[in-house]
Backbone as a ProteinNet text record, in pm:
[ID]
protein_1_A
[PRIMARY]
MDVQQGIVDRVGGDEAEEYLPRLAAAVRAARGAGITVIYVVIGFRAGYPEVSERNKSFAATARTGRMADGDPGSAIHPAVAPAAGDVIVTKRRISAFTGSDLEVVLRAANIDHLVLTGIATSGVVLSTLRQAADLDYRLTVLADGCLDADPEVHRVLTEKVFPRQADVVRVADW
[TERTIARY]
1052	1006.5	907.2	796.5	693	631.1	633	569	422.8	352.6	213.4	126.5	3.9	-86.1	-92.2	-112.3	-125.3	2.9	117.5	245.7	273.6	249.8	267.1	173	49.5	-46.9	0.4	66.7	116	229.1	313.1	420.3	358.3	278.1	200.5	279.2	204.6	260.9	344	418.7	501.9	609.5	661.7	767.9	722.6	603.8	552.6	522.6	470.8	438.7	563.9	676.2	801.7	870.2	851.3	916.6	864.5	733.8	674	716.9	720.8	769.5	916.2	1000	1140.4	1148	1071.2	1071.9	1018	912.6	857.6	961.8	1041.3	1147.6	1252.4	1286.2	1383.4	1328.3	1201.6	1139.5	1139.4	1103.7	1105.9	1246.6	1345.7	1484.4	1528.8	1490.8	1527	1465.6	1337.7	1271.7	1337.1	1367.4	1429.1	1565.6	1635.2	1768.1	1761.5	1641	1626.6	1654.3	1648.4	1671.7	1540.4	1545.7	1427.5	1380.1	1251.5	1192.6	1117.4	1157.5	1095.1	1033.4	905	834.6	831.1	864.7	855.3	749.2	651.1	541.7	528.8	481.3	450.3	305.5	279.7	143.3	124.6	2.5	-31.5	-160.3	-175.8	-299.7	-406.7	-531	-641.6	-618.9	-637.1	-616.5	-472.8	-381.4	-240.2	-171.4	-179.2	-112.2	40.3	95.5	241.6	292.7	202.7	242.7	237.7	353.1	362.6	336.6	275.7	256.9	391.3	495.8	629.5	690.2	634.6	684.3	610.3	676.2	613	546.5	618.7	561	451.7	473.7	372.3	251	268.3	152.4	63.2	125.7	48.5	-24.7	41.8	-21.3	-140.5	-124.6	-233.6	-354.8	-330.7	-442.7	-519.6	-455.7	-523.6	-598.9	-565.5	-627.9	-563.9	-453.7	-387.6	-296.2	-271.8	-176.1	-211.2	-334.8	-380.4	-444.4	-460.8	-527	-656.3	-674	-795.8	-791.2	-688.7	-677.4	-634.5	-715.3	-677.6	-544.5	-507.6	-381.5	-259.6	-278.8	-164.1	-129	-211.6	-185.1	-63	13.2	126	69.7	135	86	75.7	-35	-54.3	50.9	118	221.3	340.6	356.2	467	415.5	298.7	231.7	317.1	310.9	383.5	333.3	423.9	391.6	406.9	360.9	376.3	524.5	554.7	692.4	760.7	705.4	760.6	724.2	804	783.3	736	638.8	592.6	622.7	695.4	733.4	665.9	601.6	539.4	626.9	657.5	739.3	652.5	701.4	624.8	695.8	810.7	888.9	949.6	1037.1	1093.6	1182.7	1277.4	1367.4	1291.5	1331	1268.3	1294.3	1396.3	1430.8	1352.9	1317.8	1260.4	1113.3	1083.7	946.1	898.7	992.9	955.4	1035.3	1004.5	1080.3	1175.7	1213.5	1299.9	1430.1	1495.5	1624.2	1607.9	1499.7	1474	1456.9	1381.6	1360.5	1493.7	1575.7	1705.1	1797.5	1804.3	1890.4	1844.6	1713.8	1659.7	1692.7	1698.8	1728.1	1877	1958.4	2102.6	2134.2	2056.3	2075.7	2172.7	2278.9	2376.8	2399.5	2327.4	2339.9	2200.1	2175.8	2045.3	2052.8	1950.1	1933.5	1813.3	1837.8	1734.9	1670.3	1538.2	1457.8	1346.6	1282.7	1165.9	1137.5	1030.2	982.1	973.2	1044.6	1121.3	1270.5	1347.8	1492.6	1541.6	1482.4	1525.2	1460.3	1373.1	1305.3	1349.1	1266.6	1291.5	1423.8	1461.6	1586.1	1706	1710.9	1821.4	1828.9	1718.2	1718	1754.6	1702.4	1731.1	1876.2	1926.4	2065.9	2159.3	2136.6	2224	2220	2101.1	2091.1	2149.2	2122.7	2176.1	2328.5	2385.2	2531.6	2587.2	2520.9	2565	2552.8	2463.1	2445	2532.8	2620.3	2718.7	2660.8	2549.2	2498.6	2573.9	2599	2647.5	2526.2	2547.4	2434.2	2450.6	2341.6	2329	2202.2	2210.8	2093.6	2068.5	1946.3	1907.6	1858.6	1945.8	1918.3	1784.8	1757.1	1630	1517.9	1546.1	1444.5	1401.3	1452.3	1415	1351.5	1267.5	1196	1179.8	1192.5	1176.1	1099.9	1021.3	946.9	1039.9	1161.9	1260	1371.9	1373.2	1475.2	1618.5	1640.4	1775.4	1822.1	1734.8	1769.2	1800.1	1719	1743.6	1881.8	1914.2	2043.1	2159.4	2150.4	2259.6	2277.6	2169.4	2180.4	2239.6	2188.5	2234.2	2372.5	2411.6	2542.2	2652.3	2616.5	2719.6	2717.1	2600.3	2590.1	2590.2	2501.7	2489.1	2616.2	2692.9	2812.2	2915.9	2907.3	2999.9	2971.8	2848.4	2810.8	2750.5	2729.3	2661.5	2711.1	2695.5	2711.1	2581.5	2591.6	2473.3	2474.6	2369.9	2360	2217.5	2202.1	2070.1	2007.2	1876	1804.2	1855.2	1867.4	1908.8	2049.5	2138	2274	2278.7	2189.4	2184.5	2137.6
-142.6	-47	-116.3	-49	-95.1	-228.6	-264.3	-388.9	-355.9	-329.3	-288	-402.2	-405.9	-516.1	-547.1	-447	-469	-520.5	-479.1	-523.5	-666.8	-698	-834.7	-928.7	-886.4	-970.4	-1001.1	-904.8	-928.2	-1030.3	-1030	-1129.5	-1264.3	-1265.2	-1381.5	-1509.5	-1617.8	-1751.7	-1780	-1891.2	-1936.9	-1836.5	-1766.2	-1668.9	-1564.5	-1507.3	-1404.6	-1463.6	-1585.4	-1648.8	-1673.7	-1703.4	-1723.9	-1590.3	-1493.7	-1363.7	-1282.9	-1275.3	-1188.2	-1223.7	-1351.2	-1380.1	-1340.9	-1357.9	-1314.3	-1164.2	-1092.7	-947.5	-902.3	-966.8	-933.9	-957.4	-1063	-1090.6	-979	-930.3	-820.6	-693.9	-665.8	-547	-558.9	-676.8	-697.3	-679.5	-733.8	-721.4	-575.8	-501.4	-359.4	-284.6	-306.3	-237.6	-276.4	-405.7	-454.3	-393.3	-358.2	-297.3	-144.6	-90.7	54.8	124	49.8	105.8	163.7	284.8	348	267.6	233.1	160.5	262	268.7	361.7	280.5	296.2	233.3	331.9	285.2	368.8	305.2	386.1	337.1	424.1	362.3	437.3	482.6	606.9	656.9	781	795.5	909.1	972.8	1098.9	1170.6	1125.4	1148.6	1121	1197.4	1132	1195.7	1188.3	1140.8	1120.6	1245.5	1358.7	1477.9	1465.3	1367.6	1348.5	1265.8	1208.9	1112.4	1174.7	1172.1	1218.5	1101.4	1127.9	1024.1	975.3	1055.2	1014.4	907.3	890.9	790.2	659.7	571.2	448.8	365.3	337.1	248.3	316	440.2	504	549.5	580.3	610.7	487.1	369.6	245.3	224.3	254.2	242.5	336.8	458.9	557.2	508.4	443.9	393.1	281.9	213.5	105.9	156.6	278	330.6	279.8	208.3	153.7	256.5	235.3	308.6	456.3	491.2	628	632.7	753.6	770.4	689.3	612.3	535.2	394.8	362.3	227.5	131.4	28	-66.4	-136.4	-148.4	-211.6	-130.6	-3.5	79.1	68.4	-3.2	-19.6	-108.6	-79.5	-164.6	-300.9	-407.6	-542.5	-564.3	-623	-639.7	-728.3	-814.3	-899.8	-819.6	-698.5	-611.7	-472.5	-468.8	-341.5	-250.8	-120.9	-24.4	-25.8	5.9	20.3	167.2	199.9	336.6	372.7	490.5	536.7	509.3	418	394.8	513.1	533.9	645.7	589.9	655.7	617.9	733	702.6	800.6	759.6	854.4	828	885.5	801.2	842.6	846.1	915.4	930.6	868.6	807.5	744.3	615.6	553.3	424.6	437.8	529.7	547	600.1	553.5	601	749.3	804.4	945.2	1039.2	992.6	1081.7	1109.5	1235.4	1277.6	1247.4	1232.1	1205.4	1296.9	1286.3	1361.4	1270.5	1158.1	1062.2	1124.8	1200.6	1257.7	1354.3	1427	1517.8	1437.5	1328.1	1241.5	1183.7	1136.6	1077.2	1180.4	1298.8	1405.2	1446.1	1461.3	1504.3	1404.9	1276.7	1172.3	1136.9	1207.8	1180.6	1038.1	985.4	848.6	852.5	772.3	768.2	626.8	530	390.6	337.4	291.9	239.4	89.7	20.3	-123.2	-135.7	-184.7	-184.1	-320.8	-318.5	-435.6	-388	-478.8	-437	-516.6	-475.7	-533.7	-419.8	-422.2	-530.2	-497.6	-604.7	-590.1	-506.1	-530	-459.5	-322.8	-286.2	-157.4	-68.1	-61	30.1	3.5	-123.2	-151.6	-103.2	-139	-96	55.6	120.6	266.1	338.3	290.3	353.9	331.4	210.3	181	272.5	286.2	370.2	515.6	567.9	707.2	726	632.4	643.1	637.4	553	545.5	678.7	738.1	868.6	977.8	957.6	1053.9	1020.4	921.8	883.2	816.8	748.1	666.7	534.4	482.4	344.5	255.6	142.5	62	-84.8	-143.9	-288.3	-328.7	-435.2	-492.2	-629	-652.2	-785.7	-862.1	-948.2	-1013.5	-1087.3	-1162.7	-1236	-1151.7	-1024.4	-926.9	-846.5	-888.7	-829	-938	-897.2	-993.5	-934.6	-1019.5	-976.5	-1083.7	-1042.4	-1138.2	-1227.6	-1180.6	-1258.6	-1301.7	-1429	-1475.1	-1458.1	-1469.3	-1453.9	-1308.6	-1215.2	-1073.5	-1044.6	-1096.9	-1080.3	-1134.6	-1253.6	-1315.8	-1231.3	-1186.3	-1106.9	-976.7	-912.1	-786	-808.2	-905.8	-924.2	-987.1	-1065	-1131.8	-1056.5	-979	-918.2	-765.7	-705.5	-560	-488.4	-526.1	-456.3	-459.1	-570.7	-572.6	-465.3	-403.8	-294.1	-170.2	-157.8	-36.9	-63.4	-190.8	-222.5	-355.4	-372	-504	-578.7	-699.6	-779.3	-902	-914.8	-1025	-1080.8	-1195.7	-1256.1	-1201.6	-1204.3	-1154.2	-1223.1	-1353.7	-1427.9	-1386.2	-1355.2	-1314.1	-1171.2	-1087.8	-948.5	-940.7
1225.2	1126.2	1033.7	1009.7	916.1	953.7	1081.4	1123.9	1153.1	1045.2	1049.7	998.4	1045.4	1015.2	865.8	783.6	639.9	576.1	628.4	573.6	617.4	744.1	792.7	717.4	694.8	621.9	480.8	416	279.5	278	382	390.9	425.5	532.1	571.9	591.1	604.8	611.2	734.1	725.2	836.4	872.7	770.8	798.6	898.7	876.1	967	1104	1107.3	1235.3	1318.3	1254.3	1326.4	1357.7	1270.3	1282.2	1400.8	1414.7	1517	1659.4	1700.2	1836.3	1857.1	1755.3	1767.1	1786.8	1706	1716	1851.5	1898.6	2030.2	2139.7	2126.7	2224.5	2222.9	2103.6	2093.1	2158.2	2137.6	2197.3	2349.7	2401	2547.2	2602.6	2532.2	2577.3	2578.9	2476.4	2470.9	2587.9	2609.8	2721.7	2854	2870.1	2993.6	3018.7	2910.2	2922.4	2927.1	2927.3	2932.4	2799.9	2690.6	2557	2505.3	2453.1	2395.9	2276.1	2274.9	2162.6	2076.9	1950.9	1857.2	1744.5	1725.8	1615	1499.9	1381.9	1262.6	1173.4	1135	1050.8	926.5	822.1	700.5	711.2	678.7	687.7	602	554.8	469	515.9	485.4	514	414.1	449.8	357.5	227.6	116.9	-12.8	-61.6	21.2	-14.9	-70.5	-2.5	-54.6	-57.6	15.6	19.4	-98.7	-176	-278.5	-418.1	-483.3	-621.3	-716.5	-827	-929.3	-982.7	-964.4	-1009.1	-919.2	-800.2	-706.4	-734.1	-805	-854.8	-744.4	-636.9	-535.9	-453.9	-413.2	-329.8	-410.3	-537.1	-621.1	-631.8	-641.4	-644.6	-512.5	-401.3	-270	-259.9	-306.9	-300.7	-379.7	-491.8	-571.9	-500.7	-406	-333	-211	-164.5	-43.9	84	72.3	191	257	385	467.5	486.7	462.6	489.6	628	680.2	808.8	811.4	917.6	933.8	875.7	798.4	741.7	852.4	882.2	987.7	958.9	832.7	795.9	834.6	868.1	905.4	1053.5	1131.5	1274.7	1296.7	1400.6	1438.9	1478	1432.3	1458.5	1609.4	1656.6	1801.2	1868.6	1794.4	1853.8	1904.3	1855.1	1896.5	1932.4	1991.2	2019.7	2107.9	2081.2	2164.8	2309.3	2398.7	2541.4	2578.7	2696.5	2746.3	2743.9	2693.3	2685.2	2552.6	2473.1	2339.4	2250.1	2147.4	2055.2	1921.6	1861.1	1727.4	1633	1526.7	1425.1	1294.6	1230.7	1100.7	991	893.7	779.8	654.5	553.7	429	309.4	333.2	226.8	279.3	202.5	240.9	364.6	365.1	478.5	599.8	717.7	840.8	864.4	800.4	820.3	728.6	610.8	509.9	538.2	555.4	580.5	721.7	814.7	953.2	1046.6	1174.6	1274.4	1351.5	1292.4	1360.4	1408.3	1323.4	1363.9	1481.3	1485.9	1598.4	1727.3	1719.6	1835.9	1883.4	1790.7	1826.6	1890.7	1831.6	1887.5	2026.5	2043	2172.1	2283.4	2247.5	2346.8	2351.7	2274.2	2270.3	2225.6	2134	2084.8	1967.4	1976.1	1866.7	1813.6	1869.2	1825.7	1799.6	1677.1	1638.3	1619.4	1665	1642	1549.6	1427.7	1324.3	1305.6	1292.4	1258.3	1167.8	1094.5	1019.2	894.1	830.5	705.4	604.4	503.6	443.1	451.3	456.7	461.4	344.1	226	105.1	89.6	181.7	176.6	290.6	393.9	504.6	575	591.1	663.9	582.8	456.5	370	360.2	331.1	313.9	443.5	554.3	682.6	722.9	702.8	735.7	657.5	528.4	446.3	492.3	517.2	559.3	699.1	789.6	925.9	925.4	840.3	829.9	780.5	683.2	633.1	738.4	835	943.9	1064.9	1050	1151.7	1275.5	1262.8	1373.1	1375.3	1496.4	1509.2	1484.7	1417.6	1374.1	1407.4	1449.4	1465.3	1391.9	1315.3	1249.2	1309.4	1353.6	1400.4	1277.5	1224.2	1095.5	1095.4	1201.1	1205.3	1265.9	1290.8	1328.2	1206.7	1091	962.6	877.9	786.1	702.5	564.1	464.3	326.6	250.2	153.5	71.7	-8.5	-33.1	-108.8	-14.2	28.1	123.1	72.7	-56.8	-110.4	-99.3	-126.7	-111.4	35.3	125.1	269.3	304.8	257.7	288.1	236.6	112	54.6	132.9	165.8	240	379.1	453.6	591.7	599.9	499.5	505.1	430.1	327.4	243.8	240.2	244.8	228.8	364.4	453.1	581.6	666	668.4	754.8	722.4	606.4	574.4	657.1	707.2	780	917.6	950.3	1076.2	1130.8	1261.7	1320.2	1291	1241.9	1210.5	1299.9	1381.5	1477.1	1476.9	1539.2	1555.6	1684.3	1691.3	1809.4	1936	1934.6	2054.2	2099.6	2007	2042.2	2093.7	2041.7	2083.6	2227.3
[MASK]
++++++++++++++++++++++++++++++++++++++++++++++++++++++++++++++++++++++++++++++++++++++++++++++++++++++++++++++++++++++++++++++++++++++++++++++++++++++++++++++++++++++++++++++

């Protein structure tokens, strides 16, 4: 989720360089096991009609011109590029469910178990995990398939918060 060029660039550094190959390995493993791969991206229409000034983070994004139609930063990072048969869902808020058709896609495919990865652990992963748990999905989080700008927040979420609602494992163990 949200592994888009502009988001990866903001994280940058050694963390992103180590993260992307792990995530690519998880995607290959999923495809090899016949698991549906769904990419969730944040995206807005030109002019940001979905963004309220009351929404602090997305109003700031709208002022920068990022993540709108045509922004190269909104493309899925090439290290984990979608393949034929993968699904791309565009969301309009932090959670993968809010403002998207994700739940329709999941229901149509009879999917009841989600394996979550993405940037940021404290953003899309946390929000999606909480909403998915409330919707009664079985959940697995690939701890090292998630990335956050704050390593301590990532650690607390993956070691203390997420295990209450999900199985939390490393990519290699999954």
